[in-house]
Coordinates of C-alpha atoms and ligand atoms in Angstrom, one line a residue:
M1 CA -37.8 54.1 54.7
P2 CA -38.6 52.6 51.2
P3 CA -41.9 50.8 50.7
D4 CA -41.7 47.3 51.9
S5 CA -41.8 45.3 48.7
Q6 CA -44.6 42.8 49.5
I7 CA -47.0 42.7 52.4
A8 CA -49.9 40.3 53.0
I9 CA -52.5 41.2 55.6
I10 CA -54.3 38.0 56.6
N11 CA -56.9 36.7 59.0
G12 CA -58.7 40.1 59.6
S13 CA -62.2 41.3 58.8
V14 CA -62.0 43.6 55.8
V15 CA -64.0 46.8 55.3
T16 CA -63.2 48.0 51.8
G17 CA -64.3 51.6 52.2
D18 CA -66.9 51.6 49.4
G19 CA -69.7 52.0 51.9
T20 CA -71.1 48.4 51.8
T21 CA -68.5 45.7 51.4
F22 CA -67.5 43.7 54.4
H23 CA -65.6 40.4 54.4
E24 CA -65.7 38.4 57.6
K25 CA -62.2 37.1 56.7
G26 CA -60.1 38.5 54.0
I27 CA -56.6 39.1 52.6
V28 CA -55.2 42.3 51.4
R29 CA -52.0 42.0 49.3
I30 CA -49.6 44.9 48.7
S31 CA -46.7 45.2 46.3
G32 CA -44.6 48.3 46.5
T33 CA -46.9 51.3 46.9
R34 CA -50.1 49.7 45.5
I35 CA -52.7 47.2 46.6
T36 CA -52.6 44.2 44.3
S37 CA -55.6 42.2 45.5
V38 CA -58.3 42.0 48.1
T39 CA -59.8 38.6 48.5
Q40 CA -62.2 36.8 50.8
G41 CA -61.3 33.9 53.1
Q42 CA -58.1 32.4 54.3
A43 CA -55.5 31.5 51.7
D44 CA -52.0 30.3 51.5
V45 CA -49.6 33.2 51.6
G46 CA -46.5 33.4 49.3
T47 CA -43.3 33.1 51.3
D48 CA -41.8 36.3 49.7
A49 CA -44.4 38.5 51.4
F50 CA -44.1 40.1 54.9
V51 CA -47.1 38.7 56.7
V52 CA -49.2 40.8 59.0
D53 CA -51.5 38.7 61.0
A54 CA -54.7 40.7 61.6
S55 CA -56.5 38.1 63.7
G56 CA -59.1 39.9 65.9
C57 CA -58.7 43.1 63.9
T58 CA -60.6 45.1 61.3
V59 CA -58.7 46.0 58.2
M60 CA -59.7 49.3 56.5
P61 CA -58.4 51.8 54.1
G62 CA -56.1 54.5 55.7
I63 CA -58.2 57.3 57.0
I64 CA -58.4 60.5 54.9
N65 CA -58.9 63.5 57.0
A66 CA -60.0 66.4 54.8
H67 CA -60.4 69.1 57.4
A68 CA -57.5 69.5 59.9
H69 CA -55.1 72.2 61.1
G70 CA -51.8 72.3 62.9
C71 CA -49.8 69.9 60.7
I72 CA -47.8 72.2 58.5
C73 CA -45.0 74.7 58.9
G74 CA -46.5 77.8 57.3
P75 CA -48.9 80.4 58.7
S76 CA -51.6 78.8 60.8
M77 CA -55.4 79.1 60.7
P78 CA -57.6 81.3 58.5
S79 CA -56.3 84.1 60.7
G80 CA -52.8 83.8 59.1
S81 CA -51.3 83.4 62.6
L82 CA -47.7 82.5 63.3
P83 CA -46.8 78.9 62.4
V84 CA -47.4 76.2 64.9
Q85 CA -44.2 75.2 66.8
P86 CA -42.3 72.4 65.1
L87 CA -42.5 70.0 68.0
D88 CA -46.3 70.5 68.1
V89 CA -46.6 70.0 64.4
D90 CA -44.7 66.7 64.8
Y91 CA -46.9 65.7 67.7
F92 CA -50.1 66.4 65.8
R93 CA -48.8 64.5 62.8
N94 CA -47.8 61.6 65.0
R95 CA -51.2 61.5 66.7
H96 CA -53.0 61.5 63.4
L97 CA -50.8 58.7 62.0
L98 CA -51.0 56.6 65.2
S99 CA -54.8 56.9 65.1
G100 CA -55.0 55.5 61.5
T101 CA -54.9 58.6 59.3
T102 CA -52.6 58.3 56.2
T103 CA -53.8 61.3 54.2
L104 CA -54.4 64.7 55.7
L105 CA -55.6 68.0 54.2
N106 CA -54.5 71.0 56.3
V107 CA -57.1 73.6 55.6
C108 CA -55.6 76.7 57.3
G109 CA -55.7 78.1 53.8
L110 CA -53.0 80.8 53.8
A111 CA -49.8 78.7 53.9
L112 CA -48.2 77.9 50.6
P113 CA -47.8 74.4 49.1
D114 CA -44.0 74.6 49.7
E115 CA -44.5 75.2 53.4
I116 CA -45.9 71.8 54.3
D117 CA -42.5 70.7 55.6
R118 CA -39.5 72.7 56.9
P119 CA -36.4 72.0 54.8
S120 CA -34.9 70.1 57.7
T121 CA -38.1 68.1 58.6
P122 CA -37.5 64.4 58.4
H123 CA -39.8 62.3 56.2
H124 CA -43.1 61.7 57.9
P125 CA -45.3 58.9 56.6
L126 CA -48.5 61.0 56.9
D127 CA -49.3 62.3 53.4
I128 CA -50.1 66.0 54.0
H129 CA -51.5 68.5 51.6
V130 CA -52.8 72.1 51.8
T131 CA -55.7 74.2 50.6
T132 CA -55.7 77.7 49.3
A133 CA -57.9 80.6 50.4
H134 CA -55.7 83.4 48.9
T135 CA -58.2 86.0 47.9
A136 CA -58.3 89.7 48.8
S137 CA -61.0 89.5 51.4
N138 CA -59.8 86.3 53.1
L139 CA -56.3 87.9 53.4
A140 CA -57.9 91.1 54.7
A141 CA -60.0 89.2 57.2
A142 CA -56.8 87.4 58.5
I143 CA -55.0 90.7 58.9
A144 CA -58.0 92.2 60.7
I145 CA -57.8 89.6 63.5
D146 CA -54.0 88.6 63.4
G147 CA -52.0 88.0 60.2
G148 CA -48.8 87.6 62.2
G149 CA -47.6 84.7 60.1
L150 CA -48.1 86.3 56.7
S151 CA -45.2 87.6 54.7
T152 CA -45.3 89.4 51.3
R153 CA -45.3 86.0 49.6
H154 CA -48.5 85.1 51.3
K155 CA -50.1 88.4 50.7
I156 CA -49.5 88.4 46.9
A157 CA -50.4 84.7 46.4
C158 CA -53.5 83.9 44.4
I159 CA -55.7 80.8 44.2
D160 CA -55.0 79.9 40.6
D161 CA -51.2 79.9 41.2
M162 CA -51.6 77.9 44.4
V163 CA -53.7 75.3 42.6
D164 CA -51.0 75.0 39.9
K165 CA -48.4 74.6 42.7
G166 CA -50.3 71.7 44.3
A167 CA -53.1 72.9 46.6
K168 CA -55.7 70.2 46.7
A169 CA -58.9 72.2 47.5
L170 CA -60.0 75.8 48.2
G171 CA -60.7 77.1 51.7
E172 CA -61.2 76.8 54.5
A173 CA -63.2 79.9 53.8
G174 CA -63.5 81.6 57.1
G175 CA -62.7 80.1 60.5
G176 CA -63.4 80.4 64.1
Q177 CA -60.9 83.2 64.3
T178 CA -62.5 85.3 61.6
L179 CA -66.2 84.3 62.3
G180 CA -66.6 84.4 66.0
G181 CA -66.2 80.6 66.4
G182 CA -64.2 78.3 68.7
A183 CA -60.9 80.0 68.3
Q184 CA -62.4 83.2 69.6
D185 CA -63.6 81.2 72.7
Y186 CA -60.3 79.5 73.4
R187 CA -57.9 82.1 72.2
F188 CA -58.8 85.7 71.3
I189 CA -61.6 86.5 73.9
P190 CA -59.7 85.1 76.9
A191 CA -56.5 86.9 75.7
A192 CA -58.4 90.2 75.4
I193 CA -60.0 89.7 78.9
K194 CA -56.6 88.8 80.4
A195 CA -55.0 91.9 79.0
V196 CA -57.6 94.1 80.6
T197 CA -58.3 92.3 83.9
G198 CA -55.3 90.1 84.5
R199 CA -57.8 87.2 84.9
S200 CA -58.0 83.9 82.9
I201 CA -61.3 82.5 81.9
H202 CA -62.5 79.1 80.6
P203 CA -63.3 79.0 76.9
N204 CA -66.9 78.0 77.7
A205 CA -67.2 81.2 79.8
A206 CA -65.8 83.2 76.8
R207 CA -68.4 81.5 74.6
A208 CA -71.2 82.5 77.0
L209 CA -70.0 86.1 77.2
K210 CA -69.8 86.2 73.4
E211 CA -73.3 84.9 73.0
A212 CA -74.7 87.4 75.5
V213 CA -73.0 90.3 73.6
L214 CA -73.4 89.2 70.0
G215 CA -75.9 86.3 70.0
R216 CA -75.3 82.9 68.4
Y217 CA -75.7 84.5 64.9
L218 CA -73.4 87.5 65.7
D219 CA -76.4 89.7 64.7
R220 CA -77.3 91.1 68.1
R221 CA -77.1 94.9 68.2
V222 CA -77.4 95.5 72.0
P223 CA -75.7 93.2 74.6
D224 CA -77.9 91.4 77.1
L225 CA -76.5 93.4 80.1
A226 CA -78.5 91.4 82.7
Q227 CA -77.1 88.1 81.4
L228 CA -73.6 89.6 81.3
D229 CA -73.9 90.6 85.0
V230 CA -74.8 87.0 85.8
L231 CA -71.9 85.6 83.7
L232 CA -69.4 88.1 85.1
A233 CA -70.3 87.1 88.6
E234 CA -70.2 83.4 87.7
C235 CA -66.7 83.6 86.3
R236 CA -65.5 86.0 89.1
L237 CA -64.8 88.8 86.7
A238 CA -67.4 91.2 88.3
P239 CA -64.9 93.0 90.4
H240 CA -62.6 93.6 87.4
I241 CA -64.8 94.6 84.5
N242 CA -68.5 95.7 84.1
A243 CA -71.1 94.6 81.6
D244 CA -70.8 97.6 79.4
D245 CA -67.1 97.3 79.1
V246 CA -67.0 93.6 78.5
G247 CA -69.7 94.1 75.8
R248 CA -67.5 96.6 74.0
L249 CA -64.4 94.4 74.5
V250 CA -66.0 91.3 73.1
R251 CA -67.5 93.2 70.1
K252 CA -64.1 94.7 69.3
T253 CA -62.4 91.4 69.6
V254 CA -64.8 89.3 67.5
M255 CA -66.3 91.6 64.8
P256 CA -63.5 93.3 62.8
P257 CA -62.9 90.3 60.4
V258 CA -66.5 89.0 60.2
A259 CA -67.8 91.0 57.2
L260 CA -64.5 90.5 55.3
S261 CA -64.6 86.8 55.9
L262 CA -68.1 86.5 54.6
K263 CA -67.1 88.4 51.5
G264 CA -64.3 85.9 51.2
F265 CA -67.0 83.2 51.0
E266 CA -68.2 84.7 47.7
E267 CA -64.7 84.8 46.3
I268 CA -64.0 81.2 47.1
A269 CA -67.4 80.0 45.7
A270 CA -66.8 82.0 42.5
A271 CA -63.3 80.4 42.2
S272 CA -64.7 76.9 42.9
E273 CA -67.2 77.3 40.0
R274 CA -64.6 78.8 37.7
L275 CA -61.9 76.2 38.4
N276 CA -64.2 73.2 39.0
F277 CA -62.4 72.6 42.3
P278 CA -63.7 71.5 45.7
A279 CA -64.1 74.3 48.3
I280 CA -64.4 73.9 52.0
F281 CA -66.5 76.4 54.0
H282 CA -66.7 77.1 57.7
N283 CA -70.3 76.1 58.4
A284 CA -71.7 77.7 61.6
T285 CA -74.5 80.1 62.6
P286 CA -72.9 83.3 61.3
T287 CA -72.2 81.7 57.9
V288 CA -75.0 79.3 57.0
A289 CA -77.3 81.9 55.4
T290 CA -74.4 83.0 53.2
L291 CA -73.6 79.5 52.3
I292 CA -77.2 78.7 51.3
R293 CA -77.4 81.9 49.2
M294 CA -74.1 81.0 47.4
T295 CA -75.4 77.7 46.2
K296 CA -77.9 79.7 44.2
T297 CA -75.4 82.3 42.9
Y298 CA -72.8 79.7 42.1
P299 CA -74.7 76.5 41.3
K300 CA -71.6 74.7 39.9
A301 CA -69.4 75.4 42.8
R302 CA -68.3 72.2 44.6
V303 CA -69.2 73.1 48.1
I304 CA -68.2 71.2 51.3
A305 CA -69.9 72.5 54.4
G306 CA -67.1 71.9 57.0
H307 CA -67.8 70.8 60.6
S308 CA -71.6 71.0 60.1
N309 CA -71.9 70.0 63.8
H310 CA -70.4 73.3 64.8
P311 CA -71.2 74.0 68.5
M312 CA -72.8 77.4 67.6
F313 CA -75.7 75.4 66.2
L314 CA -78.4 73.8 68.3
P315 CA -78.9 70.2 67.2
D316 CA -82.2 70.8 65.3
E317 CA -80.7 73.8 63.5
A318 CA -77.6 71.8 62.5
V319 CA -80.0 69.2 60.9
R320 CA -82.4 71.7 59.4
F321 CA -79.6 73.6 57.7
G322 CA -77.7 70.4 56.8
V323 CA -80.8 69.1 55.0
E324 CA -81.2 72.4 53.2
L325 CA -77.6 72.5 52.1
K326 CA -77.6 68.8 51.0
K327 CA -80.7 69.4 48.9
R328 CA -78.6 72.0 47.0
G329 CA -75.8 69.5 46.3
V330 CA -73.5 70.5 49.2
A331 CA -71.4 67.8 50.8
I332 CA -72.0 67.6 54.6
D333 CA -68.9 67.2 56.7
V334 CA -68.9 66.7 60.4
S335 CA -65.8 67.0 62.7
T336 CA -64.9 65.0 65.8
L337 CA -63.7 68.2 67.5
D338 CA -63.3 67.3 71.2
C339 CA -66.7 65.7 71.2
I340 CA -66.0 62.0 71.3
E341 CA -63.7 61.3 74.2
T342 CA -62.2 64.6 75.5
R343 CA -65.4 66.6 75.8
W344 CA -63.6 69.6 77.3
R345 CA -65.8 72.1 75.4
N346 CA -68.0 70.2 73.1
D347 CA -70.5 67.3 73.2
T348 CA -72.0 64.8 70.9
A349 CA -75.5 66.3 70.5
N350 CA -74.9 67.9 67.0
I351 CA -72.8 65.1 65.5
D352 CA -75.4 62.5 66.7
A353 CA -78.3 64.5 65.3
L354 CA -76.7 64.8 61.9
V355 CA -75.5 61.2 61.7
E356 CA -79.0 59.9 62.8
A357 CA -80.6 62.2 60.2
G358 CA -78.6 60.2 57.6
I359 CA -77.1 63.3 55.9
V360 CA -73.4 63.1 56.7
D361 CA -71.0 62.6 53.8
T362 CA -67.6 63.0 55.4
L363 CA -66.0 62.9 58.8
S364 CA -62.9 64.9 59.7
T365 CA -61.2 66.1 63.0
D366 CA -60.9 69.9 62.6
F367 CA -58.7 71.2 65.3
A368 CA -60.6 72.2 68.5
G369 CA -57.5 74.0 69.9
G370 CA -55.4 70.8 69.5
D371 CA -58.0 68.7 71.4
W372 CA -59.4 66.9 68.4
D373 CA -60.5 63.3 69.0
S374 CA -59.6 60.6 66.5
I375 CA -61.8 59.7 63.5
L376 CA -61.8 56.0 64.3
S377 CA -63.0 56.7 67.9
A378 CA -66.0 58.6 66.3
I379 CA -66.5 55.7 63.8
Q380 CA -66.4 53.2 66.7
R381 CA -69.1 55.3 68.5
M382 CA -71.4 55.4 65.5
V383 CA -71.2 51.7 65.0
R384 CA -71.6 50.8 68.7
K385 CA -74.6 53.1 68.9
R386 CA -76.0 51.5 65.7
Q387 CA -76.3 54.9 64.0
L388 CA -74.6 53.4 60.9
T389 CA -73.4 50.1 59.7
L390 CA -69.6 49.5 60.0
P391 CA -69.0 49.8 56.2
A392 CA -71.1 53.0 56.0
A393 CA -69.3 54.6 59.0
V394 CA -65.9 53.7 57.7
A395 CA -66.8 55.2 54.2
L396 CA -67.3 58.6 55.8
A397 CA -63.5 58.9 56.3
T398 CA -62.3 56.8 53.3
G399 CA -64.3 56.1 50.1
N400 CA -66.6 59.1 50.5
V401 CA -63.7 61.5 50.9
A402 CA -62.0 60.0 47.9
R403 CA -65.2 60.6 45.8
I404 CA -65.7 64.2 47.0
F405 CA -62.0 65.2 46.9
P406 CA -60.7 63.2 43.8
E407 CA -57.9 65.8 43.4
L408 CA -56.7 64.9 46.9
A409 CA -57.5 61.2 47.2
G410 CA -58.9 59.8 44.0
D411 CA -56.2 57.1 44.0
R412 CA -56.9 55.8 47.5
G413 CA -59.7 55.5 50.1
V414 CA -60.9 52.1 48.9
L415 CA -59.2 48.7 49.3
E416 CA -59.1 47.5 45.8
K417 CA -56.5 46.6 43.2
G418 CA -54.4 49.5 41.9
R419 CA -55.2 51.9 44.7
R420 CA -52.5 53.5 46.9
A421 CA -51.4 51.0 49.6
D422 CA -52.8 52.9 52.7
V423 CA -54.3 50.4 55.2
V424 CA -55.2 50.6 58.8
I425 CA -55.6 47.6 61.0
A426 CA -57.5 48.3 64.3
D427 CA -58.8 46.1 67.1
G428 CA -62.1 44.6 66.1
H429 CA -63.7 45.4 69.4
N430 CA -62.6 49.0 69.5
L431 CA -61.6 50.6 66.2
G432 CA -60.1 53.5 68.1
R433 CA -57.2 51.2 69.1
V434 CA -54.9 51.2 66.1
R435 CA -52.5 48.3 65.8
H436 CA -50.7 48.7 62.4
V437 CA -50.8 51.3 59.7
V438 CA -49.4 50.9 56.2
A439 CA -48.8 54.2 54.5
N440 CA -48.0 54.2 50.8
G441 CA -46.7 50.6 51.1
E442 CA -44.6 51.4 54.1
L443 CA -45.3 49.7 57.4
A444 CA -45.4 53.1 59.3
V445 CA -47.0 51.9 62.5
F446 CA -46.4 48.4 63.8
N447 CA -47.9 47.0 67.0
G448 CA -49.1 50.5 68.1
A449 CA -45.7 52.2 67.6
M450 CA -44.2 54.3 64.9
T451 CA -41.4 52.8 62.9
V452 CA -39.6 56.1 62.3
G453 CA -35.8 55.5 62.6
N454 CA -33.9 57.1 65.5
L455 CA -36.6 58.8 67.6
R456 CA -34.1 60.7 69.7
E457 CA -32.3 62.2 66.6
H458 CA -35.7 62.9 65.1
A459 CA -36.9 64.9 68.1
A460 CA -33.5 66.8 68.3
S461 CA -33.9 67.8 64.6
L462 CA -37.2 69.5 65.5
R463 CA -35.9 71.7 68.2
H464 CA -35.6 75.3 67.1
Ligands
ZN501 ZN1 -63.9 76.1 60.5

């Protein structure tokens, strides 16, 4: 669909995304793919514009999600796993767009910039970009845990070439797969246990087993056998496997890629400094010491500490390390994960602690096994709990992201003349309920529904 030529969004409250500006009533005018003006008050609207009445709504810049997975067609995750199924990719893209996201950085890191879409994929209004983590150690870490989606093209790719071809940031250096994080809990450990015992376990049980074997920092040398006995009884595995064997199995599942992945951190930091390019790092207990050390070795690297509310941290640790990293110029990102509404595996303790400490720069979703909650639902929660003002909370996913990732989003993220026309219009009483979305001047979501042409044809084209 071509950009609607002229749109005027009237009668809404306007949050510009700069962190402070709020207009009780304002008008946002769009021409083609650009914002042409943002003004206070109620004014006459020219008859040639398509008028969107935003009464009762809050008008904000389109959300920029700079840490997501599952939205592209190349190898998935820092483990270089097989691509996500096309129907799932489409579902994730739709969910992001319908929840107000107009720009998304897929940080799996080992896909190529020409693998964002499949050749047959219909145009999607969500503007999707990729990162690159193509270094020797990151590729070796991926292959040590999986690597099933990697071809020769991926294995010989290098960061400099990928940046030339359009990658917008470096990373994600490491991931739950390669560093004993969430993907070990929801995927690899349960799969290994199922293969041996035939039994399925909940990801939280896998996490508890992992911590009893390796500790939260993955630095435990001897498993806590007494604790393992308790856990095995609790998850009814006791008749099927003993503590010694589960200890060996968990270690063998988690540890092979860990040292390689940490070495990959160094390679990404060095490249960030050399290229003056933003770099996203997996921030969790096994990596935070490396991350802090790297800020000394590579003081000019542009470091983003991804999902600093990672569930492997206790809340006071997340804050203490966050403060330490921020002092060293690192941008602190937090992710919704499944913390906000779903709460299947994670809760809000860490994100609350970091927001209340006043050290958060950006807000993303990450993946959480596909269970990620929306960014606007997290913003709504921050505002309702009076953790941040509305303009400050909105800036975490708009203006701040544009400032930290200018290569990705320097032309958007704030409602002002000349910027890309990405606008989200959400219910004033609950920003998590998105009513309309304008993406690059196109009215991509109207009244809660996507405006993509023939939905049946669209779905059929995604079957494989
Ligand atoms: Zn990560």
